[in-house]
Amino acid sequence: SQTIHQWPATLVQPVGSPLSLECTVEGTSNPNLYWYRQAAGRGLQLLFYSVGIGQISSEVPQNLSASRPQDRQFILSSKKLLLSDSGFYLCAWSPGTGNSGANVLTFGAGSRLTVL
Amino acid sequence: GESVGLHLPTLSVQEGDNSIINCAYSNSASDYFIWYKQESGKGPQFIIDIRSNMDKRQGQRVTVLLNKTVKHLSLQIAATQPGDSAVYFCAENIDNYGQNFVFGPGTRLSVLP
C-alpha cells in the first residue's frame, strides 16, 4: 500500500532563517506531488505541484520554492522566512499521468511552521 | 495541536444522531468530488468520493449526495460518534488533473455527549 511521510511535524523558526520541509511517498511510482498551505480559518491553498522529477509548477508567487530531486521526494524550501510564512503545510500525492483510477489526493500528516 | 478553521461554520449534533454537512461547489464542469475529514493538528483524511455520473454513494456510516443541478454536495453521517468530531471539507476536481482540485472552506462538526 502507498504511504506518505512528511517532516518535521513541528518547526519554530526565526524570521530570515531558511526552511526545508521534506515529503516522501512509498508504494507507488511517478506520482503527482503537491504542497498546500492551510492558514487558520481558511481552506487549502495549492502552492506547488509536480508531475515528474525536476518539474515544478508554482501556483502562487511567494517566498517559497519547491524541488523534486527524486521521483517520490518533494521538498519545500525558503531562503529567508517571513512572518507570513507561518502556517500548516501539507504534502499530498495523487496517481500520475496514465493512471485510469480515481484521482484521489492523499495527504501527509502536515508540518506546522511558526515563524517568530 | 494545530487549530484548523478558527472561524469555520460549526455543526453541533447529539451523539447517536445523524449529521448532514453541506457543500456548494463552484464549477459546473467538475466531474469528481471528495469529502475529507481533518482532525486537529492532522492532515485531511479521505472519507468518500463520488463521480459526476452518480447522485449518491454509500460507505460505512457515510453517504454522499450530489445534486449537479444546484451544484450541491452533502455528506451524511449516520449515528454520529464522538470520534466523528473534526473539520469536514469537500473538494471538487476537473478533468482528473490534481492541480485542479478546489477545496471548500470546511465545516466543524462537534459531537455532544
JSON list of C-alpha atoms in Angstrom, two decimals:
[
{"chain": "A", "resi": 1, "resn": "SER", "atom": "CA", "xyz": [0.00, 0.00, 0.00]},
{"chain": "A", "resi": 2, "resn": "GLN", "atom": "CA", "xyz": [1.02, 3.59, -0.50]},
{"chain": "A", "resi": 3, "resn": "THR", "atom": "CA", "xyz": [2.18, 5.79, 2.34]},
{"chain": "A", "resi": 4, "resn": "ILE", "atom": "CA", "xyz": [3.20, 9.42, 2.54]},
{"chain": "A", "resi": 5, "resn": "HIS", "atom": "CA", "xyz": [5.55, 10.90, 5.10]},
{"chain": "A", "resi": 6, "resn": "GLN", "atom": "CA", "xyz": [6.42, 14.50, 5.77]},
{"chain": "A", "resi": 7, "resn": "TRP", "atom": "CA", "xyz": [8.68, 16.06, 8.33]},
{"chain": "A", "resi": 8, "resn": "PRO", "atom": "CA", "xyz": [9.30, 17.78, 10.56]},
{"chain": "A", "resi": 9, "resn": "ALA", "atom": "CA", "xyz": [5.87, 17.76, 12.18]},
{"chain": "A", "resi": 10, "resn": "THR", "atom": "CA", "xyz": [6.50, 21.00, 14.02]},
{"chain": "A", "resi": 11, "resn": "LEU", "atom": "CA", "xyz": [9.00, 23.75, 13.38]},
{"chain": "A", "resi": 12, "resn": "VAL", "atom": "CA", "xyz": [9.66, 27.09, 15.04]},
{"chain": "A", "resi": 13, "resn": "GLN", "atom": "CA", "xyz": [11.98, 29.33, 13.06]},
{"chain": "A", "resi": 14, "resn": "PRO", "atom": "CA", "xyz": [13.15, 32.94, 13.37]},
{"chain": "A", "resi": 15, "resn": "VAL", "atom": "CA", "xyz": [12.38, 35.46, 10.65]},
{"chain": "A", "resi": 16, "resn": "GLY", "atom": "CA", "xyz": [15.05, 35.39, 7.99]},
{"chain": "A", "resi": 17, "resn": "SER", "atom": "CA", "xyz": [16.11, 31.81, 8.59]},
{"chain": "A", "resi": 18, "resn": "PRO", "atom": "CA", "xyz": [15.95, 29.11, 5.89]},
{"chain": "A", "resi": 19, "resn": "LEU", "atom": "CA", "xyz": [13.32, 26.39, 5.66]},
{"chain": "A", "resi": 20, "resn": "SER", "atom": "CA", "xyz": [13.28, 22.85, 4.41]},
{"chain": "A", "resi": 21, "resn": "LEU", "atom": "CA", "xyz": [10.24, 20.60, 4.66]},
{"chain": "A", "resi": 22, "resn": "GLU", "atom": "CA", "xyz": [10.52, 17.16, 3.17]},
{"chain": "A", "resi": 23, "resn": "CYS", "atom": "CA", "xyz": [7.94, 14.74, 1.85]},
{"chain": "A", "resi": 24, "resn": "THR", "atom": "CA", "xyz": [8.34, 11.21, 0.56]},
{"chain": "A", "resi": 25, "resn": "VAL", "atom": "CA", "xyz": [5.88, 8.75, -0.89]},
{"chain": "A", "resi": 26, "resn": "GLU", "atom": "CA", "xyz": [6.24, 4.98, -0.82]},
{"chain": "A", "resi": 27, "resn": "GLY", "atom": "CA", "xyz": [4.47, 2.22, -2.67]},
{"chain": "A", "resi": 28, "resn": "THR", "atom": "CA", "xyz": [3.86, 3.99, -5.94]},
{"chain": "A", "resi": 29, "resn": "SER", "atom": "CA", "xyz": [5.83, 5.33, -8.86]},
{"chain": "A", "resi": 30, "resn": "ASN", "atom": "CA", "xyz": [5.64, 8.57, -10.81]},
{"chain": "A", "resi": 31, "resn": "PRO", "atom": "CA", "xyz": [3.07, 10.17, -8.50]},
{"chain": "A", "resi": 32, "resn": "ASN", "atom": "CA", "xyz": [1.88, 13.73, -8.82]},
{"chain": "A", "resi": 33, "resn": "LEU", "atom": "CA", "xyz": [3.10, 15.61, -5.77]},
{"chain": "A", "resi": 34, "resn": "TYR", "atom": "CA", "xyz": [1.71, 18.75, -4.14]},
{"chain": "A", "resi": 35, "resn": "TRP", "atom": "CA", "xyz": [2.45, 21.26, -1.43]},
{"chain": "A", "resi": 36, "resn": "TYR", "atom": "CA", "xyz": [-0.51, 23.02, 0.17]},
{"chain": "A", "resi": 37, "resn": "ARG", "atom": "CA", "xyz": [-0.70, 25.64, 2.88]},
{"chain": "A", "resi": 38, "resn": "GLN", "atom": "CA", "xyz": [-3.58, 25.85, 5.30]},
{"chain": "A", "resi": 39, "resn": "ALA", "atom": "CA", "xyz": [-3.96, 29.04, 7.30]},
{"chain": "A", "resi": 40, "resn": "ALA", "atom": "CA", "xyz": [-6.23, 29.05, 10.34]},
{"chain": "A", "resi": 41, "resn": "GLY", "atom": "CA", "xyz": [-9.81, 29.68, 9.32]},
{"chain": "A", "resi": 42, "resn": "ARG", "atom": "CA", "xyz": [-9.10, 29.20, 5.67]},
{"chain": "A", "resi": 43, "resn": "GLY", "atom": "CA", "xyz": [-9.16, 26.45, 3.12]},
{"chain": "A", "resi": 44, "resn": "LEU", "atom": "CA", "xyz": [-6.29, 24.73, 1.41]},
{"chain": "A", "resi": 45, "resn": "GLN", "atom": "CA", "xyz": [-4.13, 26.82, -0.87]},
{"chain": "A", "resi": 46, "resn": "LEU", "atom": "CA", "xyz": [-2.12, 24.99, -3.53]},
{"chain": "A", "resi": 47, "resn": "LEU", "atom": "CA", "xyz": [1.48, 26.24, -3.53]},
{"chain": "A", "resi": 48, "resn": "PHE", "atom": "CA", "xyz": [3.31, 23.88, -5.87]},
{"chain": "A", "resi": 49, "resn": "TYR", "atom": "CA", "xyz": [2.70, 20.72, -7.80]},
{"chain": "A", "resi": 50, "resn": "SER", "atom": "CA", "xyz": [4.92, 18.36, -9.71]},
{"chain": "A", "resi": 51, "resn": "VAL", "atom": "CA", "xyz": [4.15, 15.75, -12.34]},
{"chain": "A", "resi": 52, "resn": "GLY", "atom": "CA", "xyz": [7.72, 14.42, -12.54]},
{"chain": "A", "resi": 53, "resn": "ILE", "atom": "CA", "xyz": [11.33, 14.77, -11.43]},
{"chain": "A", "resi": 54, "resn": "GLY", "atom": "CA", "xyz": [12.54, 18.32, -11.82]},
{"chain": "A", "resi": 55, "resn": "GLN", "atom": "CA", "xyz": [9.12, 19.52, -12.99]},
{"chain": "A", "resi": 56, "resn": "ILE", "atom": "CA", "xyz": [7.66, 22.10, -10.64]},
{"chain": "A", "resi": 57, "resn": "SER", "atom": "CA", "xyz": [4.70, 24.37, -11.21]},
{"chain": "A", "resi": 58, "resn": "SER", "atom": "CA", "xyz": [4.06, 27.27, -8.89]},
{"chain": "A", "resi": 59, "resn": "GLU", "atom": "CA", "xyz": [0.52, 28.38, -8.25]},
{"chain": "A", "resi": 60, "resn": "VAL", "atom": "CA", "xyz": [1.14, 31.35, -6.02]},
{"chain": "A", "resi": 61, "resn": "PRO", "atom": "CA", "xyz": [4.06, 33.79, -6.17]},
{"chain": "A", "resi": 62, "resn": "GLN", "atom": "CA", "xyz": [5.68, 33.80, -2.77]},
{"chain": "A", "resi": 63, "resn": "ASN", "atom": "CA", "xyz": [8.76, 33.44, -0.67]},
{"chain": "A", "resi": 64, "resn": "LEU", "atom": "CA", "xyz": [8.87, 29.68, -1.09]},
{"chain": "A", "resi": 65, "resn": "SER", "atom": "CA", "xyz": [10.26, 27.23, -3.63]},
{"chain": "A", "resi": 66, "resn": "ALA", "atom": "CA", "xyz": [9.89, 23.52, -4.26]},
{"chain": "A", "resi": 67, "resn": "SER", "atom": "CA", "xyz": [12.11, 20.84, -5.68]},
{"chain": "A", "resi": 68, "resn": "ARG", "atom": "CA", "xyz": [11.68, 17.23, -6.72]},
{"chain": "A", "resi": 69, "resn": "PRO", "atom": "CA", "xyz": [15.11, 15.63, -6.77]},
{"chain": "A", "resi": 70, "resn": "GLN", "atom": "CA", "xyz": [13.76, 12.08, -6.90]},
{"chain": "A", "resi": 71, "resn": "ASP", "atom": "CA", "xyz": [10.56, 10.50, -8.17]},
{"chain": "A", "resi": 72, "resn": "ARG", "atom": "CA", "xyz": [8.99, 10.18, -4.75]},
{"chain": "A", "resi": 73, "resn": "GLN", "atom": "CA", "xyz": [10.57, 13.08, -2.91]},
{"chain": "A", "resi": 74, "resn": "PHE", "atom": "CA", "xyz": [9.23, 16.60, -2.74]},
{"chain": "A", "resi": 75, "resn": "ILE", "atom": "CA", "xyz": [10.89, 19.41, -0.81]},
{"chain": "A", "resi": 76, "resn": "LEU", "atom": "CA", "xyz": [9.53, 22.81, 0.19]},
{"chain": "A", "resi": 77, "resn": "SER", "atom": "CA", "xyz": [12.16, 25.44, 0.87]},
{"chain": "A", "resi": 78, "resn": "SER", "atom": "CA", "xyz": [12.73, 29.06, 1.66]},
{"chain": "A", "resi": 79, "resn": "LYS", "atom": "CA", "xyz": [15.96, 31.03, 1.84]},
{"chain": "A", "resi": 80, "resn": "LYS", "atom": "CA", "xyz": [14.57, 33.62, 4.24]},
{"chain": "A", "resi": 81, "resn": "LEU", "atom": "CA", "xyz": [11.36, 33.07, 6.14]},
{"chain": "A", "resi": 82, "resn": "LEU", "atom": "CA", "xyz": [8.80, 35.82, 6.68]},
{"chain": "A", "resi": 83, "resn": "LEU", "atom": "CA", "xyz": [6.28, 36.08, 9.50]},
{"chain": "A", "resi": 84, "resn": "SER", "atom": "CA", "xyz": [3.55, 35.50, 6.94]},
{"chain": "A", "resi": 85, "resn": "ASP", "atom": "CA", "xyz": [5.02, 32.09, 6.10]},
{"chain": "A", "resi": 86, "resn": "SER", "atom": "CA", "xyz": [3.61, 30.69, 9.35]},
{"chain": "A", "resi": 87, "resn": "GLY", "atom": "CA", "xyz": [1.00, 28.05, 8.74]},
{"chain": "A", "resi": 88, "resn": "PHE", "atom": "CA", "xyz": [0.21, 24.39, 8.38]},
{"chain": "A", "resi": 89, "resn": "TYR", "atom": "CA", "xyz": [1.89, 22.85, 5.35]},
{"chain": "A", "resi": 90, "resn": "LEU", "atom": "CA", "xyz": [0.56, 19.72, 3.78]},
{"chain": "A", "resi": 91, "resn": "CYS", "atom": "CA", "xyz": [2.19, 17.46, 1.25]},
{"chain": "A", "resi": 92, "resn": "ALA", "atom": "CA", "xyz": [-0.08, 15.33, -0.91]},
{"chain": "A", "resi": 93, "resn": "TRP", "atom": "CA", "xyz": [0.16, 12.87, -3.75]},
{"chain": "A", "resi": 94, "resn": "SER", "atom": "CA", "xyz": [-2.16, 11.54, -6.44]},
{"chain": "A", "resi": 95, "resn": "PRO", "atom": "CA", "xyz": [-1.77, 8.88, -9.12]},
{"chain": "A", "resi": 96, "resn": "GLY", "atom": "CA", "xyz": [0.33, 10.09, -12.00]},
{"chain": "A", "resi": 97, "resn": "THR", "atom": "CA", "xyz": [-0.48, 10.53, -15.66]},
{"chain": "A", "resi": 98, "resn": "GLY", "atom": "CA", "xyz": [-1.74, 7.41, -17.31]},
{"chain": "A", "resi": 99, "resn": "ASN", "atom": "CA", "xyz": [-3.44, 6.08, -14.25]},
{"chain": "A", "resi": 100, "resn": "SER", "atom": "CA", "xyz": [-7.02, 5.31, -15.08]},
{"chain": "A", "resi": 101, "resn": "GLY", "atom": "CA", "xyz": [-8.15, 5.22, -11.48]},
{"chain": "A", "resi": 102, "resn": "ALA", "atom": "CA", "xyz": [-9.75, 7.90, -9.40]},
{"chain": "A", "resi": 103, "resn": "ASN", "atom": "CA", "xyz": [-7.61, 10.97, -8.90]},
{"chain": "A", "resi": 104, "resn": "VAL", "atom": "CA", "xyz": [-7.66, 10.80, -5.13]},
{"chain": "A", "resi": 105, "resn": "LEU", "atom": "CA", "xyz": [-5.47, 13.29, -3.29]},
{"chain": "A", "resi": 106, "resn": "THR", "atom": "CA", "xyz": [-3.84, 11.66, -0.28]},
{"chain": "A", "resi": 107, "resn": "PHE", "atom": "CA", "xyz": [-2.34, 13.97, 2.30]},
{"chain": "A", "resi": 108, "resn": "GLY", "atom": "CA", "xyz": [0.53, 13.71, 4.71]},
{"chain": "A", "resi": 109, "resn": "ALA", "atom": "CA", "xyz": [0.18, 14.45, 8.40]},
{"chain": "A", "resi": 110, "resn": "GLY", "atom": "CA", "xyz": [1.22, 18.07, 7.97]},
{"chain": "A", "resi": 111, "resn": "SER", "atom": "CA", "xyz": [4.02, 20.32, 9.21]},
{"chain": "A", "resi": 112, "resn": "ARG", "atom": "CA", "xyz": [3.20, 23.21, 11.48]},
{"chain": "A", "resi": 113, "resn": "LEU", "atom": "CA", "xyz": [5.55, 26.13, 10.90]},
{"chain": "A", "resi": 114, "resn": "THR", "atom": "CA", "xyz": [5.72, 29.07, 13.27]},
{"chain": "A", "resi": 115, "resn": "VAL", "atom": "CA", "xyz": [7.90, 31.98, 12.26]},
{"chain": "A", "resi": 116, "resn": "LEU", "atom": "CA", "xyz": [8.82, 34.33, 15.11]},
{"chain": "B", "resi": 1, "resn": "GLY", "atom": "CA", "xyz": [-2.26, 20.82, 18.23]},
{"chain": "B", "resi": 2, "resn": "GLU", "atom": "CA", "xyz": [-2.94, 22.96, 15.21]},
{"chain": "B", "resi": 3, "resn": "SER", "atom": "CA", "xyz": [-6.19, 24.86, 15.41]},
{"chain": "B", "resi": 4, "resn": "VAL", "atom": "CA", "xyz": [-7.69, 24.49, 11.97]},
{"chain": "B", "resi": 5, "resn": "GLY", "atom": "CA", "xyz": [-10.52, 26.69, 10.93]},
{"chain": "B", "resi": 6, "resn": "LEU", "atom": "CA", "xyz": [-10.97, 29.03, 13.87]},
{"chain": "B", "resi": 7, "resn": "HIS", "atom": "CA", "xyz": [-13.91, 30.78, 12.21]},
{"chain": "B", "resi": 8, "resn": "LEU", "atom": "CA", "xyz": [-15.49, 27.90, 10.39]},
{"chain": "B", "resi": 9, "resn": "PRO", "atom": "CA", "xyz": [-19.21, 27.22, 10.45]},
{"chain": "B", "resi": 10, "resn": "THR", "atom": "CA", "xyz": [-19.96, 24.72, 13.18]},
{"chain": "B", "resi": 11, "resn": "LEU", "atom": "CA", "xyz": [-22.50, 21.95, 13.27]},
{"chain": "B", "resi": 12, "resn": "SER", "atom": "CA", "xyz": [-23.30, 20.53, 16.68]},
{"chain": "B", "resi": 13, "resn": "VAL", "atom": "CA", "xyz": [-25.10, 17.21, 16.91]},
{"chain": "B", "resi": 14, "resn": "GLN", "atom": "CA", "xyz": [-26.00, 14.87, 19.70]},
{"chain": "B", "resi": 15, "resn": "GLU", "atom": "CA", "xyz": [-24.15, 11.60, 19.87]},
{"chain": "B", "resi": 16, "resn": "GLY", "atom": "CA", "xyz": [-26.18, 8.96, 18.06]},
{"chain": "B", "resi": 17, "resn": "ASP", "atom": "CA", "xyz": [-27.99, 11.43, 15.81]},
{"chain": "B", "resi": 18, "resn": "ASN", "atom": "CA", "xyz": [-27.40, 11.74, 12.09]},
{"chain": "B", "resi": 19, "resn": "SER", "atom": "CA", "xyz": [-25.27, 14.59, 10.75]},
{"chain": "B", "resi": 20, "resn": "ILE", "atom": "CA", "xyz": [-25.61, 16.35, 7.44]},
{"chain": "B", "resi": 21, "resn": "ILE", "atom": "CA", "xyz": [-22.79, 18.55, 6.21]},
{"chain": "B", "resi": 22, "resn": "ASN", "atom": "CA", "xyz": [-23.32, 20.61, 3.10]},
{"chain": "B", "resi": 23, "resn": "CYS", "atom": "CA", "xyz": [-21.04, 21.98, 0.44]},
{"chain": "B", "resi": 24, "resn": "ALA", "atom": "CA", "xyz": [-21.71, 24.23, -2.53]},
{"chain": "B", "resi": 25, "resn": "TYR", "atom": "CA", "xyz": [-19.21, 23.75, -5.30]},
{"chain": "B", "resi": 26, "resn": "SER", "atom": "CA", "xyz": [-18.24, 26.32, -7.84]},
{"chain": "B", "resi": 27, "resn": "ASN", "atom": "CA", "xyz": [-17.66, 24.78, -11.24]},
{"chain": "B", "resi": 28, "resn": "SER", "atom": "CA", "xyz": [-20.35, 23.03, -13.22]},
{"chain": "B", "resi": 29, "resn": "ALA", "atom": "CA", "xyz": [-17.59, 21.24, -15.16]},
{"chain": "B", "resi": 30, "resn": "SER", "atom": "CA", "xyz": [-16.31, 19.47, -12.04]},
{"chain": "B", "resi": 31, "resn": "ASP", "atom": "CA", "xyz": [-16.62, 15.75, -12.50]},
{"chain": "B", "resi": 32, "resn": "TYR", "atom": "CA", "xyz": [-15.17, 14.25, -9.36]},
{"chain": "B", "resi": 33, "resn": "PHE", "atom": "CA", "xyz": [-15.75, 15.08, -5.70]},
{"chain": "B", "resi": 34, "resn": "ILE", "atom": "CA", "xyz": [-14.19, 14.01, -2.43]},
{"chain": "B", "resi": 35, "resn": "TRP", "atom": "CA", "xyz": [-15.11, 14.53, 1.20]},
{"chain": "B", "resi": 36, "resn": "TYR", "atom": "CA", "xyz": [-12.24, 14.83, 3.65]},
{"chain": "B", "resi": 37, "resn": "LYS", "atom": "CA", "xyz": [-12.13, 14.70, 7.43]},
{"chain": "B", "resi": 38, "resn": "GLN", "atom": "CA", "xyz": [-9.46, 16.67, 9.26]},
{"chain": "B", "resi": 39, "resn": "GLU", "atom": "CA", "xyz": [-8.81, 16.29, 12.97]},
{"chain": "B", "resi": 40, "resn": "SER", "atom": "CA", "xyz": [-6.94, 18.97, 14.83]},
{"chain": "B", "resi": 41, "resn": "GLY", "atom": "CA", "xyz": [-3.25, 19.03, 14.01]},
{"chain": "B", "resi": 42, "resn": "LYS", "atom": "CA", "xyz": [-3.51, 16.28, 11.40]},
{"chain": "B", "resi": 43, "resn": "GLY", "atom": "CA", "xyz": [-3.67, 16.02, 7.64]},
{"chain": "B", "resi": 44, "resn": "PRO", "atom": "CA", "xyz": [-7.01, 15.58, 5.85]},
{"chain": "B", "resi": 45, "resn": "GLN", "atom": "CA", "xyz": [-8.22, 12.01, 5.52]},
{"chain": "B", "resi": 46, "resn": "PHE", "atom": "CA", "xyz": [-10.23, 10.68, 2.61]},
{"chain": "B", "resi": 47, "resn": "ILE", "atom": "CA", "xyz": [-13.76, 9.69, 3.59]},
{"chain": "B", "resi": 48, "resn": "ILE", "atom": "CA", "xyz": [-15.71, 9.07, 0.42]},
{"chain": "B", "resi": 49, "resn": "ASP", "atom": "CA", "xyz": [-15.78, 10.16, -3.19]},
{"chain": "B", "resi": 50, "resn": "ILE", "atom": "CA", "xyz": [-18.31, 10.39, -5.98]},
{"chain": "B", "resi": 51, "resn": "ARG", "atom": "CA", "xyz": [-18.16, 10.94, -9.71]},
{"chain": "B", "resi": 52, "resn": "SER", "atom": "CA", "xyz": [-20.48, 13.27, -11.54]},
{"chain": "B", "resi": 53, "resn": "ASN", "atom": "CA", "xyz": [-22.28, 10.39, -13.26]},
{"chain": "B", "resi": 54, "resn": "MET", "atom": "CA", "xyz": [-23.71, 9.37, -9.89]},
{"chain": "B", "resi": 55, "resn": "ASP", "atom": "CA", "xyz": [-26.00, 11.18, -7.48]},
{"chain": "B", "resi": 56, "resn": "LYS", "atom": "CA", "xyz": [-25.50, 9.01, -4.41]},
{"chain": "B", "resi": 57, "resn": "ARG", "atom": "CA", "xyz": [-22.81, 6.83, -2.97]},
{"chain": "B", "resi": 58, "resn": "GLN", "atom": "CA", "xyz": [-22.74, 5.00, 0.33]},
{"chain": "B", "resi": 59, "resn": "GLY", "atom": "CA", "xyz": [-19.90, 3.93, 2.54]},
{"chain": "B", "resi": 60, "resn": "GLN", "atom": "CA", "xyz": [-19.70, 2.70, 6.08]},
{"chain": "B", "resi": 61, "resn": "ARG", "atom": "CA", "xyz": [-21.97, 5.07, 8.06]},
{"chain": "B", "resi": 62, "resn": "VAL", "atom": "CA", "xyz": [-21.45, 7.78, 5.44]},
{"chain": "B", "resi": 63, "resn": "THR", "atom": "CA", "xyz": [-23.42, 8.74, 2.36]},
{"chain": "B", "resi": 64, "resn": "VAL", "atom": "CA", "xyz": [-22.56, 11.40, -0.19]},
{"chain": "B", "resi": 65, "resn": "LEU", "atom": "CA", "xyz": [-25.27, 13.04, -2.26]},
{"chain": "B", "resi": 66, "resn": "LEU", "atom": "CA", "xyz": [-24.58, 15.05, -5.36]},
{"chain": "B", "resi": 67, "resn": "ASN", "atom": "CA", "xyz": [-27.04, 17.49, -6.90]},
{"chain": "B", "resi": 68, "resn": "LYS", "atom": "CA", "xyz": [-25.49, 18.78, -10.09]},
{"chain": "B", "resi": 69, "resn": "THR", "atom": "CA", "xyz": [-28.45, 20.99, -10.89]},
{"chain": "B", "resi": 70, "resn": "VAL", "atom": "CA", "xyz": [-27.74, 23.27, -7.97]},
{"chain": "B", "resi": 71, "resn": "LYS", "atom": "CA", "xyz": [-24.04, 22.36, -7.61]},
{"chain": "B", "resi": 72, "resn": "HIS", "atom": "CA", "xyz": [-24.52, 20.98, -4.14]},
{"chain": "B", "resi": 73, "resn": "LEU", "atom": "CA", "xyz": [-22.82, 18.16, -2.32]},
{"chain": "B", "resi": 74, "resn": "SER", "atom": "CA", "xyz": [-23.71, 16.75, 1.07]},
{"chain": "B", "resi": 75, "resn": "LEU", "atom": "CA", "xyz": [-22.18, 14.29, 3.48]},
{"chain": "B", "resi": 76, "resn": "GLN", "atom": "CA", "xyz": [-24.45, 12.33, 5.76]},
{"chain": "B", "resi": 77, "resn": "ILE", "atom": "CA", "xyz": [-23.02, 10.58, 8.80]},
{"chain": "B", "resi": 78, "resn": "ALA", "atom": "CA", "xyz": [-25.26, 8.06, 10.47]},
{"chain": "B", "resi": 79, "resn": "ALA", "atom": "CA", "xyz": [-25.25, 7.53, 14.23]},
{"chain": "B", "resi": 80, "resn": "THR", "atom": "CA", "xyz": [-22.65, 10.22, 14.84]},
{"chain": "B", "resi": 81, "resn": "GLN", "atom": "CA", "xyz": [-19.94, 9.27, 17.33]},
{"chain": "B", "resi": 82, "resn": "PRO", "atom": "CA", "xyz": [-17.51, 11.39, 19.38]},
{"chain": "B", "resi": 83, "resn": "GLY", "atom": "CA", "xyz": [-14.72, 10.27, 17.06]},
{"chain": "B", "resi": 84, "resn": "ASP", "atom": "CA", "xyz": [-16.51, 11.99, 14.19]},
{"chain": "B", "resi": 85, "resn": "SER", "atom": "CA", "xyz": [-15.71, 15.40, 15.68]},
{"chain": "B", "resi": 86, "resn": "ALA", "atom": "CA", "xyz": [-13.48, 17.12, 13.14]},
{"chain": "B", "resi": 87, "resn": "VAL", "atom": "CA", "xyz": [-13.48, 19.63, 10.30]},
{"chain": "B", "resi": 88, "resn": "TYR", "atom": "CA", "xyz": [-15.04, 18.28, 7.13]},
{"chain": "B", "resi": 89, "resn": "PHE", "atom": "CA", "xyz": [-14.50, 19.76, 3.71]},
{"chain": "B", "resi": 90, "resn": "CYS", "atom": "CA", "xyz": [-15.37, 18.92, 0.18]},
{"chain": "B", "resi": 91, "resn": "ALA", "atom": "CA", "xyz": [-13.11, 19.01, -2.84]},
{"chain": "B", "resi": 92, "resn": "GLU", "atom": "CA", "xyz": [-14.06, 19.23, -6.49]},
{"chain": "B", "resi": 93, "resn": "ASN", "atom": "CA", "xyz": [-11.86, 18.18, -9.38]},
{"chain": "B", "resi": 94, "resn": "ILE", "atom": "CA", "xyz": [-11.96, 18.85, -13.08]},
{"chain": "B", "resi": 95, "resn": "ASP", "atom": "CA", "xyz": [-10.59, 16.67, -15.84]},
{"chain": "B", "resi": 96, "resn": "ASN", "atom": "CA", "xyz": [-8.66, 14.37, -13.48]},
{"chain": "B", "resi": 97, "resn": "TYR", "atom": "CA", "xyz": [-5.87, 16.88, -13.01]},
{"chain": "B", "resi": 98, "resn": "GLY", "atom": "CA", "xyz": [-4.76, 17.01, -9.40]},
{"chain": "B", "resi": 99, "resn": "GLN", "atom": "CA", "xyz": [-3.80, 20.65, -9.65]},
{"chain": "B", "resi": 100, "resn": "ASN", "atom": "CA", "xyz": [-7.42, 21.41, -10.43]},
{"chain": "B", "resi": 101, "resn": "PHE", "atom": "CA", "xyz": [-8.71, 20.37, -7.03]},
{"chain": "B", "resi": 102, "resn": "VAL", "atom": "CA", "xyz": [-10.71, 23.16, -5.38]},
{"chain": "B", "resi": 103, "resn": "PHE", "atom": "CA", "xyz": [-11.43, 22.85, -1.69]},
{"chain": "B", "resi": 104, "resn": "GLY", "atom": "CA", "xyz": [-14.36, 24.18, 0.27]},
{"chain": "B", "resi": 105, "resn": "PRO", "atom": "CA", "xyz": [-13.70, 26.18, 3.47]},
{"chain": "B", "resi": 106, "resn": "GLY", "atom": "CA", "xyz": [-14.85, 23.38, 5.74]},
{"chain": "B", "resi": 107, "resn": "THR", "atom": "CA", "xyz": [-17.42, 22.77, 8.46]},
{"chain": "B", "resi": 108, "resn": "ARG", "atom": "CA", "xyz": [-16.53, 21.91, 12.02]},
{"chain": "B", "resi": 109, "resn": "LEU", "atom": "CA", "xyz": [-18.60, 19.02, 13.37]},
{"chain": "B", "resi": 110, "resn": "SER", "atom": "CA", "xyz": [-18.94, 18.94, 17.13]},
{"chain": "B", "resi": 111, "resn": "VAL", "atom": "CA", "xyz": [-20.50, 15.85, 18.69]},
{"chain": "B", "resi": 112, "resn": "LEU", "atom": "CA", "xyz": [-22.22, 16.45, 22.02]},
{"chain": "B", "resi": 113, "resn": "PRO", "atom": "CA", "xyz": [-22.34, 13.71, 24.65]}
]
